[in-house]
Amino acid sequence: MATKSDRRIDIEDIDGVTVARLLEKKILDEANIESLGQEMFALVDKDGRTKIVLDFSLVEYLSSAALGKLITMHKKVSTAGGKLTLCNIQKDILDVFKITKLDRVLTLCSDLDDALSKF
Amino acid sequence: MAVPVHFETSIPSNTADGLAVQEKIVSLMEQFKYSDRDVFAMRLSLEEGITNAIRHGNKFSADKQVEIQCSIDEFRMRVVVQDQGEGFEPEAVPDPTTEEFIERPCGRGLLLMRAYLNFCEYSDGGRRLTMERQRNSDLPVID
């Protein structure tokens, strides 16, 4: 079980919506990405959460492997009948979503209020 | 004016060693005062290129190495990544932005490198990747 110091996400509940803030600045390293994926997937598979916001405010870099985890997360939440939104994405990271056209698959929001308004 | 730097290194097929080389190259870019935008582009491209060599090229094999050559001056960065795998055909990699492949969890590395680099070419049957980015490049172009 992840201790507080090696957690990749910080969880907060706001009006029935789970806000998961990603704590890593660089989501690049293979081991980190794997751990992040496990923590995110557990929100759905283990905790049964289906209304989830991923807050990217701290994230400065991410790789295509991290994008893969986000897509898998999106599918998990959709399959469970829920909704996933992403918010507070820095400009450089937003470009990555646009280049890969994942901005058409994932729901990207400007800030947390915008993300919460989607539920 | 900073003197151009060139180094070559050989690493085992694990991503932790790949990350260490990335950090060394990024550190050189910072010494040469490349912009945050250039550093973001190269860090992303290095991650994709080196990880591809380790994962898909050498398949994490303990008896295979990845050779990396890096040249940097005040005008451009050039990095060559050579693996010892079976190679691949870059043209055979499907476009991950199409409806058929958009929700696949992998296969976006090449797309990203091509978007951020001024020069990105595989040779030696897909075992050798040459990456180049010019200082203050306009890339990526976003639609």
PDB file of C-alpha atoms in Angstrom:
ATOM      1  CA  MET A   1       0.000   0.000   0.000  1.00  0.00           C
ATOM      2  CA  ALA A   2       1.326   3.431  -0.937  1.00  0.00           C
ATOM      3  CA  THR A   3       2.459   5.583   1.949  1.00  0.00           C
ATOM      4  CA  LYS A   4       1.698   9.276   1.999  1.00  0.00           C
ATOM      5  CA  SER A   5       5.220  10.127   0.841  1.00  0.00           C
ATOM      6  CA  ASP A   6       5.174   7.946  -2.280  1.00  0.00           C
ATOM      7  CA  ARG A   7       1.635   8.650  -3.408  1.00  0.00           C
ATOM      8  CA  ARG A   8       1.248   9.925  -6.949  1.00  0.00           C
ATOM      9  CA  ILE A   9      -2.157  11.528  -6.405  1.00  0.00           C
ATOM     10  CA  ASP A  10      -3.890  13.494  -3.667  1.00  0.00           C
ATOM     11  CA  ILE A  11      -7.634  12.906  -3.256  1.00  0.00           C
ATOM     12  CA  GLU A  12     -10.348  15.362  -2.289  1.00  0.00           C
ATOM     13  CA  ASP A  13     -14.136  14.953  -2.473  1.00  0.00           C
ATOM     14  CA  ILE A  14     -16.129  17.968  -3.612  1.00  0.00           C
ATOM     15  CA  ASP A  15     -19.931  17.592  -3.773  1.00  0.00           C
ATOM     16  CA  GLY A  16     -19.731  13.914  -4.668  1.00  0.00           C
ATOM     17  CA  VAL A  17     -16.972  14.388  -7.223  1.00  0.00           C
ATOM     18  CA  THR A  18     -13.510  12.946  -6.645  1.00  0.00           C
ATOM     19  CA  VAL A  19     -10.779  15.488  -7.367  1.00  0.00           C
ATOM     20  CA  ALA A  20      -7.455  13.720  -7.854  1.00  0.00           C
ATOM     21  CA  ARG A  21      -4.491  16.059  -8.012  1.00  0.00           C
ATOM     22  CA  LEU A  22      -1.450  14.567  -9.738  1.00  0.00           C
ATOM     23  CA  LEU A  23       1.565  15.197  -7.521  1.00  0.00           C
ATOM     24  CA  GLU A  24       4.422  14.415  -9.921  1.00  0.00           C
ATOM     25  CA  LYS A  25       5.968  17.277 -11.890  1.00  0.00           C
ATOM     26  CA  LYS A  26       7.411  14.905 -14.458  1.00  0.00           C
ATOM     27  CA  ILE A  27       5.295  11.922 -15.480  1.00  0.00           C
ATOM     28  CA  LEU A  28       8.054  10.332 -17.526  1.00  0.00           C
ATOM     29  CA  ASP A  29       9.688   7.516 -15.635  1.00  0.00           C
ATOM     30  CA  GLU A  30       8.291   4.073 -16.400  1.00  0.00           C
ATOM     31  CA  ALA A  31       7.984   3.021 -12.742  1.00  0.00           C
ATOM     32  CA  ASN A  32       6.266   6.283 -11.803  1.00  0.00           C
ATOM     33  CA  ILE A  33       3.798   5.963 -14.655  1.00  0.00           C
ATOM     34  CA  GLU A  34       2.980   2.403 -13.663  1.00  0.00           C
ATOM     35  CA  SER A  35       2.377   3.442 -10.058  1.00  0.00           C
ATOM     36  CA  LEU A  36       0.304   6.417 -11.135  1.00  0.00           C
ATOM     37  CA  GLY A  37      -1.819   4.139 -13.313  1.00  0.00           C
ATOM     38  CA  GLN A  38      -2.420   1.726 -10.449  1.00  0.00           C
ATOM     39  CA  GLU A  39      -3.464   4.554  -8.110  1.00  0.00           C
ATOM     40  CA  MET A  40      -5.817   6.054 -10.680  1.00  0.00           C
ATOM     41  CA  PHE A  41      -7.368   2.729 -11.655  1.00  0.00           C
ATOM     42  CA  ALA A  42      -7.951   1.850  -7.992  1.00  0.00           C
ATOM     43  CA  LEU A  43     -10.237   4.885  -7.711  1.00  0.00           C
ATOM     44  CA  VAL A  44     -12.627   3.110 -10.067  1.00  0.00           C
ATOM     45  CA  ASP A  45     -11.867  -0.597  -9.608  1.00  0.00           C
ATOM     46  CA  LYS A  46     -11.412  -0.610  -5.832  1.00  0.00           C
ATOM     47  CA  ASP A  47     -13.224   2.473  -4.503  1.00  0.00           C
ATOM     48  CA  GLY A  48     -16.049   2.462  -7.045  1.00  0.00           C
ATOM     49  CA  ARG A  49     -15.679   6.178  -7.819  1.00  0.00           C
ATOM     50  CA  THR A  50     -17.186   7.218 -11.156  1.00  0.00           C
ATOM     51  CA  LYS A  51     -17.149  11.035 -11.091  1.00  0.00           C
ATOM     52  CA  ILE A  52     -13.520  12.013 -11.285  1.00  0.00           C
ATOM     53  CA  VAL A  53     -11.533  15.169 -12.015  1.00  0.00           C
ATOM     54  CA  LEU A  54      -7.801  14.852 -12.650  1.00  0.00           C
ATOM     55  CA  ASP A  55      -6.065  18.096 -11.656  1.00  0.00           C
ATOM     56  CA  PHE A  56      -2.864  18.669 -13.680  1.00  0.00           C
ATOM     57  CA  SER A  57      -1.820  21.950 -12.051  1.00  0.00           C
ATOM     58  CA  LEU A  58       1.520  20.536 -10.836  1.00  0.00           C
ATOM     59  CA  VAL A  59       2.389  18.586 -13.988  1.00  0.00           C
ATOM     60  CA  GLU A  60       5.157  20.024 -16.172  1.00  0.00           C
ATOM     61  CA  TYR A  61       6.033  17.029 -18.358  1.00  0.00           C
ATOM     62  CA  LEU A  62       4.361  13.848 -19.459  1.00  0.00           C
ATOM     63  CA  SER A  63       5.203  11.163 -21.999  1.00  0.00           C
ATOM     64  CA  SER A  64       3.123   9.110 -24.406  1.00  0.00           C
ATOM     65  CA  ALA A  65       3.176   6.253 -21.869  1.00  0.00           C
ATOM     66  CA  ALA A  66       1.359   8.534 -19.423  1.00  0.00           C
ATOM     67  CA  LEU A  67      -1.168   9.382 -22.141  1.00  0.00           C
ATOM     68  CA  GLY A  68      -1.806   5.653 -22.443  1.00  0.00           C
ATOM     69  CA  LYS A  69      -2.735   5.457 -18.760  1.00  0.00           C
ATOM     70  CA  LEU A  70      -5.107   8.404 -19.160  1.00  0.00           C
ATOM     71  CA  ILE A  71      -6.871   6.701 -22.056  1.00  0.00           C
ATOM     72  CA  THR A  72      -7.215   3.475 -20.069  1.00  0.00           C
ATOM     73  CA  MET A  73      -8.575   5.506 -17.140  1.00  0.00           C
ATOM     74  CA  HIS A  74     -11.050   7.246 -19.439  1.00  0.00           C
ATOM     75  CA  LYS A  75     -12.278   3.869 -20.706  1.00  0.00           C
ATOM     76  CA  LYS A  76     -12.611   2.462 -17.182  1.00  0.00           C
ATOM     77  CA  VAL A  77     -14.679   5.407 -15.993  1.00  0.00           C
ATOM     78  CA  SER A  78     -16.855   5.361 -19.120  1.00  0.00           C
ATOM     79  CA  THR A  79     -17.435   1.614 -18.827  1.00  0.00           C
ATOM     80  CA  ALA A  80     -18.503   2.148 -15.203  1.00  0.00           C
ATOM     81  CA  GLY A  81     -21.068   4.680 -16.434  1.00  0.00           C
ATOM     82  CA  GLY A  82     -19.189   7.666 -15.019  1.00  0.00           C
ATOM     83  CA  LYS A  83     -17.331  10.716 -16.257  1.00  0.00           C
ATOM     84  CA  LEU A  84     -13.700  11.797 -16.218  1.00  0.00           C
ATOM     85  CA  THR A  85     -12.507  15.362 -16.716  1.00  0.00           C
ATOM     86  CA  LEU A  86      -9.016  16.889 -16.716  1.00  0.00           C
ATOM     87  CA  CYS A  87      -8.252  20.439 -15.620  1.00  0.00           C
ATOM     88  CA  ASN A  88      -5.515  23.035 -14.991  1.00  0.00           C
ATOM     89  CA  ILE A  89      -3.366  21.720 -17.844  1.00  0.00           C
ATOM     90  CA  GLN A  90      -0.289  23.803 -18.580  1.00  0.00           C
ATOM     91  CA  LYS A  91       0.161  25.145 -22.118  1.00  0.00           C
ATOM     92  CA  ASP A  92       2.984  22.784 -23.149  1.00  0.00           C
ATOM     93  CA  ILE A  93       1.042  19.756 -21.920  1.00  0.00           C
ATOM     94  CA  LEU A  94      -2.102  20.994 -23.638  1.00  0.00           C
ATOM     95  CA  ASP A  95      -0.149  21.028 -26.908  1.00  0.00           C
ATOM     96  CA  VAL A  96       0.646  17.332 -26.398  1.00  0.00           C
ATOM     97  CA  PHE A  97      -3.073  16.565 -26.088  1.00  0.00           C
ATOM     98  CA  LYS A  98      -3.794  18.588 -29.230  1.00  0.00           C
ATOM     99  CA  ILE A  99      -1.014  16.996 -31.304  1.00  0.00           C
ATOM    100  CA  THR A 100      -2.257  13.529 -30.421  1.00  0.00           C
ATOM    101  CA  LYS A 101      -5.881  14.710 -30.883  1.00  0.00           C
ATOM    102  CA  LEU A 102      -6.715  13.327 -27.471  1.00  0.00           C
ATOM    103  CA  ASP A 103      -8.367  16.671 -26.732  1.00  0.00           C
ATOM    104  CA  ARG A 104     -11.229  15.218 -28.834  1.00  0.00           C
ATOM    105  CA  VAL A 105     -11.464  12.068 -26.721  1.00  0.00           C
ATOM    106  CA  LEU A 106     -10.840  13.381 -23.218  1.00  0.00           C
ATOM    107  CA  THR A 107     -12.775  16.218 -21.567  1.00  0.00           C
ATOM    108  CA  LEU A 108     -10.244  18.994 -20.951  1.00  0.00           C
ATOM    109  CA  CYS A 109     -11.304  21.920 -18.761  1.00  0.00           C
ATOM    110  CA  SER A 110      -9.624  25.234 -18.047  1.00  0.00           C
ATOM    111  CA  ASP A 111      -9.822  25.050 -14.253  1.00  0.00           C
ATOM    112  CA  LEU A 112     -11.370  23.108 -11.377  1.00  0.00           C
ATOM    113  CA  ASP A 113     -14.656  25.075 -11.390  1.00  0.00           C
ATOM    114  CA  ASP A 114     -15.059  24.387 -15.091  1.00  0.00           C
ATOM    115  CA  ALA A 115     -14.299  20.684 -14.531  1.00  0.00           C
ATOM    116  CA  LEU A 116     -16.791  20.395 -11.656  1.00  0.00           C
ATOM    117  CA  SER A 117     -19.475  22.083 -13.754  1.00  0.00           C
ATOM    118  CA  LYS A 118     -19.407  19.121 -16.169  1.00  0.00           C
ATOM    119  CA  PHE A 119     -21.021  16.813 -13.575  1.00  0.00           C
TER     120      PHE A 119
ATOM    121  CA  MET B   1      30.295  31.993 -26.353  1.00  0.00           C
ATOM    122  CA  ALA B   2      29.926  28.399 -25.178  1.00  0.00           C
ATOM    123  CA  VAL B   3      32.151  25.799 -26.821  1.00  0.00           C
ATOM    124  CA  PRO B   4      30.183  23.027 -28.622  1.00  0.00           C
ATOM    125  CA  VAL B   5      29.894  19.830 -26.620  1.00  0.00           C
ATOM    126  CA  HIS B   6      29.815  16.269 -27.900  1.00  0.00           C
ATOM    127  CA  PHE B   7      29.553  13.096 -25.853  1.00  0.00           C
ATOM    128  CA  GLU B   8      28.832   9.451 -26.458  1.00  0.00           C
ATOM    129  CA  THR B   9      27.607   6.905 -23.973  1.00  0.00           C
ATOM    130  CA  SER B  10      26.345   3.350 -23.896  1.00  0.00           C
ATOM    131  CA  ILE B  11      23.632   2.319 -21.438  1.00  0.00           C
ATOM    132  CA  PRO B  12      21.990  -0.984 -20.479  1.00  0.00           C
ATOM    133  CA  SER B  13      18.416  -1.601 -21.585  1.00  0.00           C
ATOM    134  CA  ASN B  14      16.577  -0.100 -18.662  1.00  0.00           C
ATOM    135  CA  THR B  15      14.599   3.111 -18.483  1.00  0.00           C
ATOM    136  CA  ALA B  16      16.269   4.391 -15.302  1.00  0.00           C
ATOM    137  CA  ASP B  17      19.587   4.642 -17.178  1.00  0.00           C
ATOM    138  CA  GLY B  18      17.726   6.223 -20.091  1.00  0.00           C
ATOM    139  CA  LEU B  19      16.332   8.854 -17.764  1.00  0.00           C
ATOM    140  CA  ALA B  20      19.806   9.634 -16.407  1.00  0.00           C
ATOM    141  CA  VAL B  21      21.056  10.378 -19.939  1.00  0.00           C
ATOM    142  CA  GLN B  22      18.015  12.584 -20.546  1.00  0.00           C
ATOM    143  CA  GLU B  23      18.857  14.584 -17.447  1.00  0.00           C
ATOM    144  CA  LYS B  24      22.461  14.993 -18.591  1.00  0.00           C
ATOM    145  CA  ILE B  25      21.328  16.293 -21.989  1.00  0.00           C
ATOM    146  CA  VAL B  26      18.743  18.635 -20.451  1.00  0.00           C
ATOM    147  CA  SER B  27      21.437  19.948 -18.133  1.00  0.00           C
ATOM    148  CA  LEU B  28      23.615  20.739 -21.167  1.00  0.00           C
ATOM    149  CA  MET B  29      20.684  22.563 -22.805  1.00  0.00           C
ATOM    150  CA  GLU B  30      20.313  24.666 -19.687  1.00  0.00           C
ATOM    151  CA  GLN B  31      24.043  25.477 -19.754  1.00  0.00           C
ATOM    152  CA  PHE B  32      23.594  26.649 -23.330  1.00  0.00           C
ATOM    153  CA  LYS B  33      20.557  28.676 -22.188  1.00  0.00           C
ATOM    154  CA  TYR B  34      18.027  27.006 -24.462  1.00  0.00           C
ATOM    155  CA  SER B  35      14.440  28.145 -23.844  1.00  0.00           C
ATOM    156  CA  ASP B  36      11.936  26.272 -21.683  1.00  0.00           C
ATOM    157  CA  ARG B  37      10.047  25.489 -24.878  1.00  0.00           C
ATOM    158  CA  ASP B  38      13.137  23.902 -26.462  1.00  0.00           C
ATOM    159  CA  VAL B  39      13.865  21.941 -23.286  1.00  0.00           C
ATOM    160  CA  PHE B  40      10.282  20.656 -23.111  1.00  0.00           C
ATOM    161  CA  ALA B  41      10.460  19.541 -26.754  1.00  0.00           C
ATOM    162  CA  MET B  42      13.793  17.750 -26.379  1.00  0.00           C
ATOM    163  CA  ARG B  43      12.924  16.135 -23.051  1.00  0.00           C
ATOM    164  CA  LEU B  44       9.744  14.730 -24.525  1.00  0.00           C
ATOM    165  CA  SER B  45      11.515  13.555 -27.691  1.00  0.00           C
ATOM    166  CA  LEU B  46      14.384  11.995 -25.743  1.00  0.00           C
ATOM    167  CA  GLU B  47      11.957  10.145 -23.505  1.00  0.00           C
ATOM    168  CA  GLU B  48      10.090   8.741 -26.492  1.00  0.00           C
ATOM    169  CA  GLY B  49      13.190   7.919 -28.556  1.00  0.00           C
ATOM    170  CA  ILE B  50      15.251   6.330 -25.798  1.00  0.00           C
ATOM    171  CA  THR B  51      12.305   4.425 -24.311  1.00  0.00           C
ATOM    172  CA  ASN B  52      11.422   3.081 -27.775  1.00  0.00           C
ATOM    173  CA  ALA B  53      15.005   1.827 -28.169  1.00  0.00           C
ATOM    174  CA  ILE B  54      14.972   0.133 -24.768  1.00  0.00           C
ATOM    175  CA  ARG B  55      11.425  -1.255 -24.867  1.00  0.00           C
ATOM    176  CA  HIS B  56      10.667  -2.005 -28.512  1.00  0.00           C
ATOM    177  CA  GLY B  57      14.231  -2.222 -29.875  1.00  0.00           C
ATOM    178  CA  ASN B  58      16.214  -4.121 -27.264  1.00  0.00           C
ATOM    179  CA  LYS B  59      13.104  -5.462 -25.497  1.00  0.00           C
ATOM    180  CA  PHE B  60      14.743  -4.741 -22.126  1.00  0.00           C
ATOM    181  CA  SER B  61      17.395  -7.388 -22.909  1.00  0.00           C
ATOM    182  CA  ALA B  62      20.216  -7.417 -20.348  1.00  0.00           C
ATOM    183  CA  ASP B  63      22.788  -8.311 -23.008  1.00  0.00           C
ATOM    184  CA  LYS B  64      21.921  -5.416 -25.304  1.00  0.00           C
ATOM    185  CA  GLN B  65      22.984  -1.804 -25.054  1.00  0.00           C
ATOM    186  CA  VAL B  66      21.649   1.511 -26.307  1.00  0.00           C
ATOM    187  CA  GLU B  67      24.282   3.857 -27.670  1.00  0.00           C
ATOM    188  CA  ILE B  68      23.588   7.564 -27.463  1.00  0.00           C
ATOM    189  CA  GLN B  69      25.528  10.365 -29.135  1.00  0.00           C
ATOM    190  CA  CYS B  70      24.759  13.960 -28.291  1.00  0.00           C
ATOM    191  CA  SER B  71      26.032  17.145 -29.917  1.00  0.00           C
ATOM    192  CA  ILE B  72      25.014  20.595 -28.801  1.00  0.00           C
ATOM    193  CA  ASP B  73      26.068  24.074 -29.740  1.00  0.00           C
ATOM    194  CA  GLU B  74      24.392  27.455 -29.553  1.00  0.00           C
ATOM    195  CA  PHE B  75      22.297  26.775 -32.680  1.00  0.00           C
ATOM    196  CA  ARG B  76      20.994  23.215 -32.365  1.00  0.00           C
ATOM    197  CA  MET B  77      20.811  19.914 -30.533  1.00  0.00           C
ATOM    198  CA  ARG B  78      21.472  16.628 -32.260  1.00  0.00           C
ATOM    199  CA  VAL B  79      21.016  13.237 -30.598  1.00  0.00           C
ATOM    200  CA  VAL B  80      21.498   9.796 -32.156  1.00  0.00           C
ATOM    201  CA  VAL B  81      20.038   6.734 -30.439  1.00  0.00           C
ATOM    202  CA  GLN B  82      21.162   3.304 -31.634  1.00  0.00           C
ATOM    203  CA  ASP B  83      19.664   0.057 -30.379  1.00  0.00           C
ATOM    204  CA  GLN B  84      20.610  -3.587 -31.027  1.00  0.00           C
ATOM    205  CA  GLY B  85      17.143  -4.935 -31.734  1.00  0.00           C
ATOM    206  CA  GLU B  86      15.512  -6.364 -34.839  1.00  0.00           C
ATOM    207  CA  GLY B  87      14.478  -2.970 -36.203  1.00  0.00           C
ATOM    208  CA  PHE B  88      11.101  -1.872 -37.509  1.00  0.00           C
ATOM    209  CA  GLU B  89       9.476   0.003 -40.374  1.00  0.00           C
ATOM    210  CA  PRO B  90       8.452   3.486 -39.230  1.00  0.00           C
ATOM    211  CA  GLU B  91       6.050   3.763 -42.181  1.00  0.00           C
ATOM    212  CA  ALA B  92       4.187   0.708 -40.888  1.00  0.00           C
ATOM    213  CA  VAL B  93       3.322   2.403 -37.600  1.00  0.00           C
ATOM    214  CA  PRO B  94      -0.375   3.359 -37.812  1.00  0.00           C
ATOM    215  CA  ASP B  95      -1.491   6.968 -37.411  1.00  0.00           C
ATOM    216  CA  PRO B  96      -2.628   7.120 -33.768  1.00  0.00           C
ATOM    217  CA  THR B  97      -4.905  10.093 -34.444  1.00  0.00           C
ATOM    218  CA  THR B  98      -7.300   8.137 -36.679  1.00  0.00           C
ATOM    219  CA  GLU B  99     -10.639   6.955 -35.330  1.00  0.00           C
ATOM    220  CA  GLU B 100      -9.467   3.348 -35.455  1.00  0.00           C
ATOM    221  CA  PHE B 101      -6.410   3.909 -33.278  1.00  0.00           C
ATOM    222  CA  ILE B 102      -7.175   7.030 -31.234  1.00  0.00           C
ATOM    223  CA  GLU B 103      -8.136   5.078 -28.118  1.00  0.00           C
ATOM    224  CA  ARG B 104      -5.175   2.715 -28.190  1.00  0.00           C
ATOM    225  CA  PRO B 105      -3.015   3.234 -25.098  1.00  0.00           C
ATOM    226  CA  CYS B 106       0.280   3.174 -27.056  1.00  0.00           C
ATOM    227  CA  GLY B 107       1.830   4.168 -30.389  1.00  0.00           C
ATOM    228  CA  ARG B 108       2.143   7.967 -30.044  1.00  0.00           C
ATOM    229  CA  GLY B 109       5.897   8.343 -29.541  1.00  0.00           C
ATOM    230  CA  LEU B 110       6.801   8.725 -33.204  1.00  0.00           C
ATOM    231  CA  LEU B 111       3.987  11.230 -33.779  1.00  0.00           C
ATOM    232  CA  LEU B 112       5.207  13.372 -30.899  1.00  0.00           C
ATOM    233  CA  MET B 113       8.872  13.287 -31.952  1.00  0.00           C
ATOM    234  CA  ARG B 114       7.940  14.331 -35.490  1.00  0.00           C
ATOM    235  CA  ALA B 115       5.861  17.199 -34.097  1.00  0.00           C
ATOM    236  CA  TYR B 116       8.617  18.585 -31.859  1.00  0.00           C
ATOM    237  CA  LEU B 117      11.788  17.928 -33.869  1.00  0.00           C
ATOM    238  CA  ASN B 118      13.149  19.733 -36.907  1.00  0.00           C
ATOM    239  CA  PHE B 119      14.681  16.455 -38.017  1.00  0.00           C
ATOM    240  CA  CYS B 120      13.566  12.980 -36.975  1.00  0.00           C
ATOM    241  CA  GLU B 121      14.662   9.982 -39.001  1.00  0.00           C
ATOM    242  CA  TYR B 122      15.087   6.268 -38.443  1.00  0.00           C
ATOM    243  CA  SER B 123      17.859   4.470 -40.365  1.00  0.00           C
ATOM    244  CA  ASP B 124      19.686   1.112 -40.121  1.00  0.00           C
ATOM    245  CA  GLY B 125      16.373  -0.716 -40.502  1.00  0.00           C
ATOM    246  CA  GLY B 126      14.752   1.201 -37.650  1.00  0.00           C
ATOM    247  CA  ARG B 127      17.573   0.651 -35.155  1.00  0.00           C
ATOM    248  CA  ARG B 128      19.078   4.111 -35.402  1.00  0.00           C
ATOM    249  CA  LEU B 129      17.177   7.299 -34.612  1.00  0.00           C
ATOM    250  CA  THR B 130      18.561  10.743 -35.382  1.00  0.00           C
ATOM    251  CA  MET B 131      16.862  13.666 -33.660  1.00  0.00           C
ATOM    252  CA  GLU B 132      17.567  17.334 -34.175  1.00  0.00           C
ATOM    253  CA  ARG B 133      16.011  20.512 -32.889  1.00  0.00           C
ATOM    254  CA  GLN B 134      17.120  24.041 -33.672  1.00  0.00           C
ATOM    255  CA  ARG B 135      17.272  26.702 -31.019  1.00  0.00           C
ATOM    256  CA  ASN B 136      13.991  28.619 -30.712  1.00  0.00           C
ATOM    257  CA  SER B 137      12.282  26.361 -33.219  1.00  0.00           C
ATOM    258  CA  ASP B 138       8.633  27.209 -33.947  1.00  0.00           C
ATOM    259  CA  LEU B 139       7.694  23.550 -33.529  1.00  0.00           C
ATOM    260  CA  PRO B 140       5.265  22.163 -32.646  1.00  0.00           C
ATOM    261  CA  VAL B 141       2.718  23.741 -34.964  1.00  0.00           C
ATOM    262  CA  ILE B 142      -0.712  23.355 -33.394  1.00  0.00           C
ATOM    263  CA  ASP B 143      -3.793  23.266 -35.657  1.00  0.00           C
TER     264      ASP B 143
END
